[in-house]
GROMACS .gro file of C-alpha atoms in nm:
model
  367
    1MET     CA    1   2.466 -12.816  13.056
    2VAL     CA    2   2.625 -13.079  12.832
    3VAL     CA    3   2.684 -12.836  12.547
    4GLY     CA    4   2.801 -12.570  12.792
    5SER     CA    5   3.064 -12.804  12.935
    6MET     CA    6   3.186 -12.876  12.581
    7VAL     CA    7   3.244 -12.510  12.488
    8ILE     CA    8   3.414 -12.399  12.812
    9PRO     CA    9   3.761 -12.366  12.644
   10LYS     CA   10   3.615 -12.115  12.398
   11TYR     CA   11   3.552 -11.869  12.685
   12ALA     CA   12   3.880 -11.906  12.873
   13ASN     CA   13   4.021 -11.598  12.697
   14PRO     CA   14   3.783 -11.299  12.732
   15LYS     CA   15   3.920 -11.150  12.409
   16ILE     CA   16   3.778 -11.439  12.204
   17ILE     CA   17   3.427 -11.365  12.078
   18TYR     CA   18   3.219 -11.684  12.064
   19THR     CA   19   2.850 -11.622  12.008
   20PRO     CA   20   2.546 -11.853  12.038
   21LYS     CA   21   2.539 -11.868  11.657
   22ASP     CA   22   2.896 -11.999  11.664
   23ILE     CA   23   2.783 -12.266  11.911
   24GLN     CA   24   2.499 -12.363  11.676
   25ALA     CA   25   2.735 -12.391  11.379
   26ASP     CA   26   2.999 -12.592  11.568
   27MET     CA   27   2.752 -12.833  11.725
   28LEU     CA   28   2.594 -12.898  11.385
   29SER     CA   29   2.923 -12.948  11.199
   30GLU     CA   30   3.108 -13.146  11.468
   31HIS     CA   31   2.829 -13.346  11.634
   32GLY     CA   32   2.528 -13.327  11.400
   33MET     CA   33   2.323 -13.150  11.670
   34ASN     CA   34   2.074 -12.891  11.546
   35LEU     CA   35   2.030 -12.648  11.839
   36THR     CA   36   1.787 -12.360  11.856
   37TYR     CA   37   1.927 -12.016  11.926
   38MET     CA   38   1.789 -12.016  12.282
   39GLN     CA   39   1.948 -12.355  12.354
   40ALA     CA   40   2.282 -12.221  12.233
   41TRP     CA   41   2.238 -11.903  12.438
   42ARG     CA   42   2.164 -12.103  12.756
   43ALA     CA   43   2.465 -12.325  12.680
   44LYS     CA   44   2.683 -12.013  12.665
   45GLU     CA   45   2.547 -11.893  13.001
   46LYS     CA   46   2.617 -12.234  13.156
   47ALA     CA   47   2.971 -12.239  13.015
   48LEU     CA   48   3.042 -11.896  13.166
   49GLU     CA   49   2.896 -12.009  13.500
   50PHE     CA   50   3.109 -12.324  13.499
   51LEU     CA   51   3.419 -12.119  13.416
   52ARG     CA   52   3.374 -11.809  13.632
   53GLY     CA   53   3.102 -11.898  13.881
   54HIS     CA   54   2.792 -11.691  13.949
   55PRO     CA   55   2.852 -11.312  13.937
   56ALA     CA   56   2.718 -11.273  14.292
   57ASP     CA   57   2.977 -11.523  14.422
   58SER     CA   58   3.254 -11.300  14.287
   59TYR     CA   59   3.155 -11.024  14.529
   60ASN     CA   60   3.184 -11.270  14.818
   61LYS     CA   61   3.543 -11.345  14.712
   62LEU     CA   62   3.634 -10.976  14.691
   63PRO     CA   63   3.753 -10.915  15.054
   64SER     CA   64   3.985 -11.219  15.051
   65TYR     CA   65   4.118 -11.128  14.705
   66LEU     CA   66   4.198 -10.772  14.815
   67TYR     CA   67   4.367 -10.901  15.131
   68ILE     CA   68   4.596 -11.131  14.929
   69LEU     CA   69   4.663 -10.852  14.679
   70GLU     CA   70   4.767 -10.611  14.954
   71LYS     CA   71   4.993 -10.869  15.118
   72THR     CA   72   5.154 -10.976  14.790
   73TYR     CA   73   5.220 -10.623  14.665
   74SER     CA   74   5.356 -10.449  14.972
   75GLY     CA   75   5.307 -10.074  14.951
   76SER     CA   76   4.991 -10.093  14.740
   77VAL     CA   77   4.680  -9.896  14.837
   78VAL     CA   78   4.366 -10.110  14.832
   79LYS     CA   79   4.032  -9.981  14.963
   80LEU     CA   80   3.688 -10.141  14.981
   81LYS     CA   81   3.381  -9.937  15.073
   82LYS     CA   82   3.051 -10.097  15.171
   83THR     CA   83   2.703  -9.968  15.242
   84ASP     CA   84   2.551  -9.968  15.592
   85ASP     CA   85   2.390 -10.307  15.525
   86ASP     CA   86   2.730 -10.456  15.428
   87CYS     CA   87   2.682 -10.451  15.050
   88PHE     CA   88   2.949 -10.365  14.797
   89MET     CA   89   2.977  -9.998  14.699
   90TYR     CA   90   3.328  -9.904  14.574
   91VAL     CA   91   3.668 -10.068  14.535
   92PHE     CA   92   3.998  -9.886  14.474
   93VAL     CA   93   4.332 -10.042  14.368
   94ALA     CA   94   4.669  -9.870  14.323
   95ILE     CA   95   4.952 -10.121  14.273
   96CYS     CA   96   5.289 -10.042  14.434
   97THR     CA   97   5.472 -10.052  14.097
   98SER     CA   98   5.257  -9.764  13.971
   99ILE     CA   99   5.304  -9.571  14.296
  100SER     CA  100   5.682  -9.601  14.279
  101GLY     CA  101   5.686  -9.510  13.908
  102TRP     CA  102   5.472  -9.198  13.957
  103GLU     CA  103   5.758  -8.987  14.094
  104TYR     CA  104   5.949  -9.030  13.764
  105CYS     CA  105   5.654  -8.917  13.548
  106ARG     CA  106   5.527  -8.573  13.460
  107PRO     CA  107   5.248  -8.477  13.706
  108VAL     CA  108   4.972  -8.492  13.443
  109VAL     CA  109   4.688  -8.729  13.536
  110VAL     CA  110   4.431  -8.840  13.278
  111VAL     CA  111   4.105  -8.973  13.427
  112ASP     CA  112   3.806  -9.137  13.261
  113GLY     CA  113   3.520  -9.377  13.325
  114THR     CA  114   3.380  -9.664  13.118
  115PHE     CA  115   3.079  -9.893  13.148
  116LEU     CA  116   3.101 -10.248  13.279
  117LYS     CA  117   2.895 -10.513  13.100
  118SER     CA  118   2.873 -10.783  13.368
  119ALA     CA  119   2.547 -10.891  13.533
  120TYR     CA  120   2.557 -10.611  13.794
  121THR     CA  121   2.697 -10.348  13.552
  122GLY     CA  122   2.866 -10.046  13.718
  123ILE     CA  123   3.147  -9.812  13.607
  124MET     CA  124   3.524  -9.859  13.603
  125LEU     CA  125   3.715  -9.537  13.671
  126THR     CA  126   4.081  -9.521  13.575
  127SER     CA  127   4.364  -9.273  13.599
  128SER     CA  128   4.683  -9.296  13.398
  129THR     CA  129   4.983  -9.095  13.291
  130ILE     CA  130   5.272  -9.106  13.045
  131ASP     CA  131   5.598  -9.248  13.180
  132ALA     CA  132   5.952  -9.141  13.088
  133SER     CA  133   5.961  -9.376  12.788
  134GLY     CA  134   5.643  -9.228  12.641
  135THR     CA  135   5.417  -9.525  12.721
  136ILE     CA  136   5.098  -9.549  12.928
  137LEU     CA  137   5.134  -9.605  13.302
  138PRO     CA  138   4.800  -9.696  13.467
  139LEU     CA  139   4.793  -9.541  13.813
  140VAL     CA  140   4.466  -9.666  13.965
  141TYR     CA  141   4.157  -9.863  13.867
  142VAL     CA  142   3.831  -9.829  14.058
  143VAL     CA  143   3.486  -9.990  14.034
  144VAL     CA  144   3.188  -9.774  14.138
  145ASP     CA  145   2.812  -9.772  14.083
  146SER     CA  146   2.798  -9.470  13.851
  147GLU     CA  147   2.977  -9.149  13.756
  148ASN     CA  148   2.838  -8.907  14.013
  149ASP     CA  149   2.969  -8.653  14.263
  150ALA     CA  150   3.000  -8.906  14.548
  151SER     CA  151   3.193  -9.166  14.348
  152TRP     CA  152   3.433  -8.913  14.195
  153LYS     CA  153   3.495  -8.750  14.534
  154TRP     CA  154   3.580  -9.089  14.686
  155PHE     CA  155   3.801  -9.164  14.385
  156PHE     CA  156   4.009  -8.846  14.427
  157GLU     CA  157   4.027  -8.884  14.806
  158GLN     CA  158   4.180  -9.230  14.767
  159PHE     CA  159   4.404  -9.108  14.484
  160LYS     CA  160   4.535  -8.831  14.709
  161HIS     CA  161   4.596  -9.084  14.987
  162ALA     CA  162   4.793  -9.309  14.747
  163TYR     CA  163   4.985  -9.047  14.546
  164GLY     CA  164   4.974  -8.733  14.757
  165GLU     CA  165   5.036  -8.393  14.599
  166ARG     CA  166   5.308  -8.274  14.364
  167PRO     CA  167   5.403  -7.929  14.234
  168ASN     CA  168   5.227  -7.839  13.907
  169ILE     CA  169   5.002  -8.146  13.918
  170CYS     CA  170   4.701  -8.123  13.686
  171VAL     CA  171   4.410  -8.336  13.565
  172VAL     CA  172   4.297  -8.393  13.206
  173SER     CA  173   3.953  -8.540  13.135
  174ASP     CA  174   3.640  -8.499  12.929
  175GLN     CA  175   3.395  -8.223  13.027
  176ASN     CA  176   3.243  -8.419  13.315
  177GLU     CA  177   3.103  -8.172  13.569
  178SER     CA  178   3.151  -8.414  13.861
  179ILE     CA  179   3.524  -8.443  13.788
  180LEU     CA  180   3.558  -8.064  13.771
  181LYS     CA  181   3.363  -8.016  14.094
  182GLU     CA  182   3.531  -8.285  14.303
  183THR     CA  183   3.889  -8.210  14.196
  184SER     CA  184   3.841  -7.853  14.318
  185ILE     CA  185   3.728  -7.989  14.657
  186VAL     CA  186   3.989  -8.261  14.709
  187TYR     CA  187   4.275  -8.077  14.533
  188PRO     CA  188   4.205  -7.704  14.584
  189GLY     CA  189   4.382  -7.494  14.324
  190MET     CA  190   4.479  -7.787  14.101
  191PRO     CA  191   4.419  -7.701  13.732
  192HIS     CA  192   4.164  -7.911  13.544
  193TYR     CA  193   4.202  -7.929  13.166
  194SER     CA  194   3.952  -8.057  12.912
  195CYS     CA  195   4.028  -8.301  12.632
  196ILE     CA  196   4.042  -8.097  12.312
  197TRP     CA  197   3.894  -8.386  12.112
  198HIS     CA  198   3.581  -8.402  12.333
  199ILE     CA  199   3.538  -8.027  12.291
  200TRP     CA  200   3.567  -8.064  11.914
  201THR     CA  201   3.300  -8.338  11.902
  202ASN     CA  202   3.066  -8.103  12.093
  203ILE     CA  203   3.141  -7.820  11.847
  204ARG     CA  204   3.073  -8.049  11.553
  205ALA     CA  205   2.740  -8.155  11.706
  206LYS     CA  206   2.626  -7.804  11.807
  207PHE     CA  207   2.734  -7.602  11.502
  208LYS     CA  208   2.669  -7.724  11.149
  209LYS     CA  209   2.894  -7.485  10.962
  210GLY     CA  210   3.244  -7.505  10.812
  211HIS     CA  211   3.359  -7.825  10.985
  212LEU     CA  212   3.653  -7.888  10.752
  213LYS     CA  213   3.805  -7.542  10.799
  214LEU     CA  214   3.714  -7.525  11.168
  215SER     CA  215   3.872  -7.862  11.249
  216GLU     CA  216   4.220  -7.765  11.132
  217LEU     CA  217   4.196  -7.417  11.284
  218TYR     CA  218   4.062  -7.533  11.619
  219PHE     CA  219   4.334  -7.793  11.682
  220ALA     CA  220   4.605  -7.552  11.565
  221THR     CA  221   4.464  -7.287  11.801
  222ALA     CA  222   4.458  -7.528  12.096
  223ARG     CA  223   4.823  -7.621  12.036
  224SER     CA  224   4.947  -7.264  11.980
  225TYR     CA  225   5.264  -7.176  12.171
  226THR     CA  226   5.233  -6.795  12.156
  227LEU     CA  227   4.950  -6.550  12.221
  228ASP     CA  228   4.996  -6.392  11.879
  229GLU     CA  229   4.940  -6.727  11.707
  230PHE     CA  230   4.641  -6.799  11.930
  231ASN     CA  231   4.474  -6.462  11.869
  232GLU     CA  232   4.532  -6.479  11.494
  233ARG     CA  233   4.373  -6.823  11.469
  234MET     CA  234   4.081  -6.728  11.696
  235SER     CA  235   4.010  -6.437  11.460
  236LYS     CA  236   3.989  -6.681  11.169
  237ILE     CA  237   3.754  -6.906  11.371
  238GLU     CA  238   3.533  -6.603  11.439
  239GLU     CA  239   3.519  -6.526  11.067
  240ILE     CA  240   3.394  -6.877  10.990
  241ASP     CA  241   3.140  -6.900  11.277
  242PRO     CA  242   3.127  -6.643  11.562
  243ARG     CA  243   2.923  -6.886  11.776
  244VAL     CA  244   3.220  -7.121  11.801
  245LYS     CA  245   3.439  -6.846  11.945
  246VAL     CA  246   3.170  -6.764  12.205
  247TYR     CA  247   3.139  -7.134  12.294
  248LEU     CA  248   3.516  -7.172  12.340
  249TYR     CA  249   3.531  -6.851  12.544
  250ASN     CA  250   3.254  -6.976  12.778
  251ILE     CA  251   3.444  -7.301  12.839
  252GLY     CA  252   3.749  -7.096  12.937
  253TYR     CA  253   4.058  -7.061  12.722
  254HIS     CA  254   4.275  -7.193  13.006
  255ARG     CA  255   4.090  -7.527  12.998
  256TRP     CA  256   4.181  -7.625  12.644
  257SER     CA  257   4.449  -7.388  12.512
  258ARG     CA  258   4.817  -7.470  12.563
  259VAL     CA  259   4.928  -7.106  12.574
  260HIS     CA  260   4.671  -7.015  12.843
  261ALA     CA  261   4.744  -7.318  13.064
  262THR     CA  262   4.856  -7.219  13.414
  263VAL     CA  263   5.093  -7.519  13.440
  264ASN     CA  264   5.284  -7.714  13.178
  265ARG     CA  265   5.050  -7.991  13.059
  266THR     CA  266   5.321  -8.099  12.807
  267TRP     CA  267   5.176  -8.275  12.499
  268THR     CA  268   4.882  -8.427  12.690
  269MET     CA  269   4.612  -8.229  12.513
  270THR     CA  270   4.358  -8.513  12.496
  271SER     CA  271   4.241  -8.803  12.712
  272ASN     CA  272   4.356  -9.051  12.447
  273ILE     CA  273   4.566  -9.257  12.688
  274ALA     CA  274   4.256  -9.321  12.900
  275GLU     CA  275   4.057  -9.412  12.589
  276SER     CA  276   4.339  -9.646  12.483
  277LEU     CA  277   4.325  -9.816  12.823
  278ASN     CA  278   3.948  -9.851  12.786
  279ALA     CA  279   3.999 -10.014  12.446
  280VAL     CA  280   4.247 -10.265  12.592
  281THR     CA  281   4.002 -10.361  12.870
  282LYS     CA  282   3.697 -10.374  12.642
  283ASP     CA  283   3.660 -10.752  12.651
  284ALA     CA  284   3.744 -10.780  13.022
  285ARG     CA  285   3.450 -10.557  13.116
  286ASP     CA  286   3.220 -10.860  13.075
  287LEU     CA  287   3.397 -11.041  13.360
  288PRO     CA  288   3.277 -11.065  13.722
  289ILE     CA  289   3.440 -10.814  13.955
  290VAL     CA  290   3.723 -11.031  14.096
  291GLU     CA  291   3.816 -11.157  13.749
  292LEU     CA  292   3.807 -10.797  13.621
  293LEU     CA  293   4.042 -10.677  13.895
  294GLU     CA  294   4.271 -10.973  13.834
  295TYR     CA  295   4.274 -10.895  13.461
  296MET     CA  296   4.381 -10.537  13.538
  297ARG     CA  297   4.654 -10.658  13.775
  298THR     CA  298   4.786 -10.903  13.517
  299LEU     CA  299   4.778 -10.637  13.246
  300LEU     CA  300   4.977 -10.394  13.460
  301GLU     CA  301   5.221 -10.669  13.558
  302CYS     CA  302   5.279 -10.766  13.192
  303TRP     CA  303   5.337 -10.406  13.086
  304THR     CA  304   5.577 -10.347  13.375
  305ASN     CA  305   5.771 -10.663  13.298
  306GLU     CA  306   5.789 -10.572  12.928
  307LYS     CA  307   5.929 -10.227  13.012
  308LEU     CA  308   6.180 -10.383  13.252
  309LEU     CA  309   6.309 -10.621  12.984
  310LYS     CA  310   6.345 -10.333  12.736
  311THR     CA  311   6.530 -10.127  12.995
  312LYS     CA  312   6.773 -10.409  13.067
  313GLY     CA  313   6.844 -10.433  12.695
  314THR     CA  314   6.910 -10.060  12.660
  315PHE     CA  315   7.275  -9.960  12.679
  316THR     CA  316   7.238  -9.585  12.619
  317TYR     CA  317   7.123  -9.308  12.849
  318LEU     CA  318   6.802  -9.276  12.649
  319ARG     CA  319   6.552  -9.533  12.525
  320PHE     CA  320   6.571  -9.643  12.160
  321LYS     CA  321   6.285  -9.413  12.051
  322PHE     CA  322   6.448  -9.094  12.181
  323ASN     CA  323   6.800  -9.202  12.090
  324LYS     CA  324   6.688  -9.255  11.730
  325GLU     CA  325   6.523  -8.912  11.730
  326LEU     CA  326   6.852  -8.751  11.835
  327ASP     CA  327   7.045  -8.946  11.571
  328ASP     CA  328   6.799  -8.839  11.302
  329ASN     CA  329   6.823  -8.476  11.410
  330ARG     CA  330   7.202  -8.495  11.403
  331THR     CA  331   7.192  -8.636  11.049
  332LEU     CA  332   6.960  -8.354  10.939
  333SER     CA  333   7.179  -8.093  11.106
  334HIS     CA  334   7.473  -8.195  10.884
  335LYS     CA  335   7.276  -8.063  10.586
  336LEU     CA  336   7.225  -7.717  10.738
  337ARG     CA  337   7.415  -7.422  10.597
  338VAL     CA  338   7.573  -7.174  10.839
  339ARG     CA  339   7.643  -6.819  10.725
  340ALA     CA  340   7.896  -6.669  10.963
  341SER     CA  341   8.249  -6.533  10.965
  342THR     CA  342   8.547  -6.767  11.005
  343ASP     CA  343   8.652  -6.602  11.333
  344TYR     CA  344   8.304  -6.649  11.477
  345LEU     CA  345   8.295  -7.019  11.381
  346TYR     CA  346   8.642  -7.070  11.528
  347THR     CA  347   8.528  -6.917  11.858
  348ILE     CA  348   8.219  -7.141  11.872
  349LEU     CA  349   8.412  -7.458  11.788
  350TYR     CA  350   8.683  -7.375  12.041
  351GLY     CA  351   8.420  -7.332  12.313
  352VAL     CA  352   8.247  -7.660  12.223
  353ASN     CA  353   8.578  -7.851  12.228
  354ARG     CA  354   8.663  -7.711  12.574
  355TYR     CA  355   8.319  -7.815  12.699
  356ILE     CA  356   8.365  -8.170  12.569
  357VAL     CA  357   8.705  -8.195  12.737
  358CYS     CA  358   8.551  -8.076  13.067
  359LEU     CA  359   8.279  -8.340  13.041
  360GLU     CA  360   8.531  -8.615  12.972
  361ASN     CA  361   8.740  -8.509  13.273
  362LYS     CA  362   8.422  -8.471  13.483
  363ARG     CA  363   8.526  -8.127  13.596
  364CYS     CA  364   8.474  -7.777  13.467
  365SER     CA  365   8.688  -7.472  13.527
  366CYS     CA  366   8.571  -7.269  13.229
  367GLY     CA  367   8.260  -7.122  13.393
   0.00000   0.00000   0.00000
């Protein structure tokens, strides 16, 4: 207990890794105390208990925390589900800032689950999307017991309650059968697309032939914009290994190919944004449940505030990233050579000048 109280500051930030061996080394160098590994391990457990309390106590704080969260962030959707004997089962949080930002984003939702490493374990399910500035916007975060049909169904029911339905909405995830099954129940007719990277890892594990050639061909095929390109590349895949073509056909071309997609999934071909979010929350997954939810709230708040500050410092119609892209393209266009008659160029330039004048006068009479 004494050593644990001395090392409490080391565990205030969950991103800092401070092991029992570090405790042994520090106690020996700073205080001349030679601790066994088990003494250092128990000191670490005591320090975490002093700092965060017992993991079971965190579940007792959950109802009051969710009540304050809902009152503080008006318009948020917060749900807590318990078992018949009043034990924790699921918790769902969708902050109002994410809900209000959703209508300005493309309706492509990336969902994923990741393991929690606290005393009572569990799974954290998240959904996220790409906002107008090209950055990650977390939509919801949920804690459940495991990735099964019941938990995913509850997840999508609450998501539908918070975000409703939009035209051309679609889901991108790994090849989890529960996600595929429950989205079809809660959102009938909504397309479900598979992460092309997860499919590739399965191909690499199942088929031990021509990985270097197949890798380049497969990703080029998935991103093809025309049927001719797609068919040509699929023929080359078949030449290398016919089993791969059969495997991709059985998955369904519409699940991973851009050209066969029934709605525009834009550039979201993988679940990388969900994996990125999992990487950011890696250290927080050791925390008790209330501290974990608070970490997620703080993370979302920081990201939102950062975007707000950047927006206030932007004095063009587009953000810096896209404005720079347009400037670069304009610079490159000056180097292009145009082969056309003088009369044709005069006609084009005359039309462009009239259009600019109309825009400046905010009226158009030229059709």
